[in-house]
C-alpha positions as YAML, in Angstrom:
chain: A
units: angstrom
residues:
- id: 1
  name: ALA
  ca: [0.00, 0.00, 0.00]
- id: 2
  name: THR
  ca: [1.06, 3.57, -0.64]
- id: 3
  name: VAL
  ca: [0.20, 6.89, 1.02]
- id: 4
  name: ALA
  ca: [-0.12, 10.10, -1.01]
- id: 5
  name: TRP
  ca: [-0.36, 13.52, 0.67]
- id: 6
  name: TRP
  ca: [-1.43, 17.04, -0.39]
- id: 7
  name: PRO
  ca: [-1.17, 20.26, 1.68]
- id: 8
  name: PRO
  ca: [-4.28, 21.80, 3.32]
- id: 9
  name: GLU
  ca: [-4.70, 24.48, 0.65]
- id: 10
  name: ASP
  ca: [-5.25, 21.77, -2.01]
- id: 11
  name: ALA
  ca: [-7.35, 19.41, 0.13]
- id: 12
  name: GLU
  ca: [-10.85, 20.53, -0.89]
- id: 13
  name: GLU
  ca: [-10.28, 20.57, -4.65]
- id: 14
  name: ILE
  ca: [-8.19, 17.38, -4.74]
- id: 15
  name: GLY
  ca: [-10.58, 15.56, -2.39]
- id: 16
  name: LYS
  ca: [-13.49, 16.06, -4.80]
- id: 17
  name: LEU
  ca: [-11.47, 14.68, -7.70]
- id: 18
  name: LEU
  ca: [-10.17, 11.71, -5.74]
- id: 19
  name: ARG
  ca: [-13.65, 10.67, -4.62]
- id: 20
  name: LYS
  ca: [-14.66, 10.45, -8.28]
- id: 21
  name: THR
  ca: [-11.57, 8.64, -9.58]
- id: 22
  name: LEU
  ca: [-10.25, 6.27, -6.90]
- id: 23
  name: ARG
  ca: [-11.46, 2.81, -5.93]
- id: 24
  name: ALA
  ca: [-13.87, 2.27, -3.06]
- id: 25
  name: THR
  ca: [-11.09, 0.45, -1.16]
- id: 26
  name: ASP
  ca: [-8.80, 3.51, -1.15]
- id: 27
  name: VAL
  ca: [-9.06, 5.60, 2.02]
- id: 28
  name: ILE
  ca: [-9.23, 9.41, 1.77]
- id: 29
  name: SER
  ca: [-8.57, 11.45, 4.93]
- id: 30
  name: ILE
  ca: [-8.89, 15.24, 5.16]
- id: 31
  name: GLY
  ca: [-7.77, 17.14, 8.24]
- id: 32
  name: ALA
  ca: [-6.00, 20.26, 9.41]
- id: 33
  name: ASP
  ca: [-2.69, 18.82, 8.19]
- id: 34
  name: GLY
  ca: [-3.94, 18.27, 4.63]
- id: 35
  name: LEU
  ca: [-5.33, 15.43, 2.56]
- id: 36
  name: SER
  ca: [-3.89, 11.94, 2.53]
- id: 37
  name: VAL
  ca: [-4.90, 8.81, 0.66]
- id: 38
  name: LEU
  ca: [-4.11, 5.19, 1.48]
- id: 39
  name: LEU
  ca: [-3.96, 3.39, -1.87]
- id: 40
  name: THR
  ca: [-4.35, -0.26, -0.95]
- id: 41
  name: GLY
  ca: [-2.59, -2.84, -3.08]
- id: 42
  name: CYS
  ca: [-0.41, -0.25, -4.86]
- id: 43
  name: ASP
  ca: [3.31, 0.30, -4.79]
- id: 44
  name: GLU
  ca: [4.65, 3.76, -5.67]
- id: 45
  name: VAL
  ca: [4.53, 3.06, -9.42]
- id: 46
  name: GLY
  ca: [0.94, 1.82, -9.29]
- id: 47
  name: ALA
  ca: [-0.07, 4.75, -7.11]
- id: 48
  name: MET
  ca: [1.36, 7.27, -9.56]
- id: 49
  name: LYS
  ca: [-0.57, 5.62, -12.39]
- id: 50
  name: ALA
  ca: [-3.79, 5.75, -10.34]
- id: 51
  name: LEU
  ca: [-3.19, 9.42, -9.53]
- id: 52
  name: GLN
  ca: [-2.48, 10.54, -13.13]
- id: 53
  name: ARG
  ca: [-6.07, 11.80, -13.46]
- id: 54
  name: VAL
  ca: [-5.52, 14.30, -10.63]
- id: 55
  name: PRO
  ca: [-4.20, 17.63, -11.98]
- id: 56
  name: VAL
  ca: [-2.04, 18.33, -8.90]
- id: 57
  name: PRO
  ca: [0.48, 15.57, -8.12]
- id: 58
  name: PRO
  ca: [0.89, 14.60, -4.47]
- id: 59
  name: SER
  ca: [3.45, 16.58, -2.49]
- id: 60
  name: ARG
  ca: [4.56, 13.37, -0.82]
- id: 61
  name: LEU
  ca: [4.28, 9.74, -1.84]
- id: 62
  name: ARG
  ca: [5.66, 6.80, 0.13]
- id: 63
  name: LEU
  ca: [4.94, 3.22, 1.07]
- id: 64
  name: ALA
  ca: [2.42, 2.82, 3.87]
- id: 65
  name: THR
  ca: [3.49, 1.61, 7.28]
- id: 66
  name: THR
  ca: [2.24, -1.68, 8.69]
- id: 67
  name: ALA
  ca: [0.05, 0.22, 11.17]
- id: 68
  name: GLN
  ca: [-1.56, 2.22, 8.36]
- id: 69
  name: VAL
  ca: [-2.36, -0.93, 6.39]
- id: 70
  name: LEU
  ca: [-3.72, -2.81, 9.41]
- id: 71
  name: CYS
  ca: [-5.82, 0.16, 10.61]
- id: 72
  name: GLY
  ca: [-6.97, 1.05, 7.10]
- id: 73
  name: THR
  ca: [-6.08, 4.70, 7.51]
- id: 74
  name: SER
  ca: [-3.68, 7.11, 5.92]
- id: 75
  name: ASP
  ca: [-3.47, 9.18, 9.11]
- id: 76
  name: ASN
  ca: [0.08, 9.27, 10.40]
- id: 77
  name: PRO
  ca: [2.56, 12.10, 10.80]
- id: 78
  name: TRP
  ca: [5.07, 12.33, 8.01]
...
């Protein structure tokens, strides 16, 4: 699994696009620290392909931690 992150100023716009384009199994989290997405079953290459339809690329992209995968959340400090 991979986690993608956008800063707070992009969260609203990107969140709308992601809800339309991502799979139901991907987890979108919006908070004061920005927007993050847990892309289940994707490595970094697969995540970038899935996110090509979003006009603003993620500011950060990395493999998810074990805790994020087990909890099914993208919430974790970078």
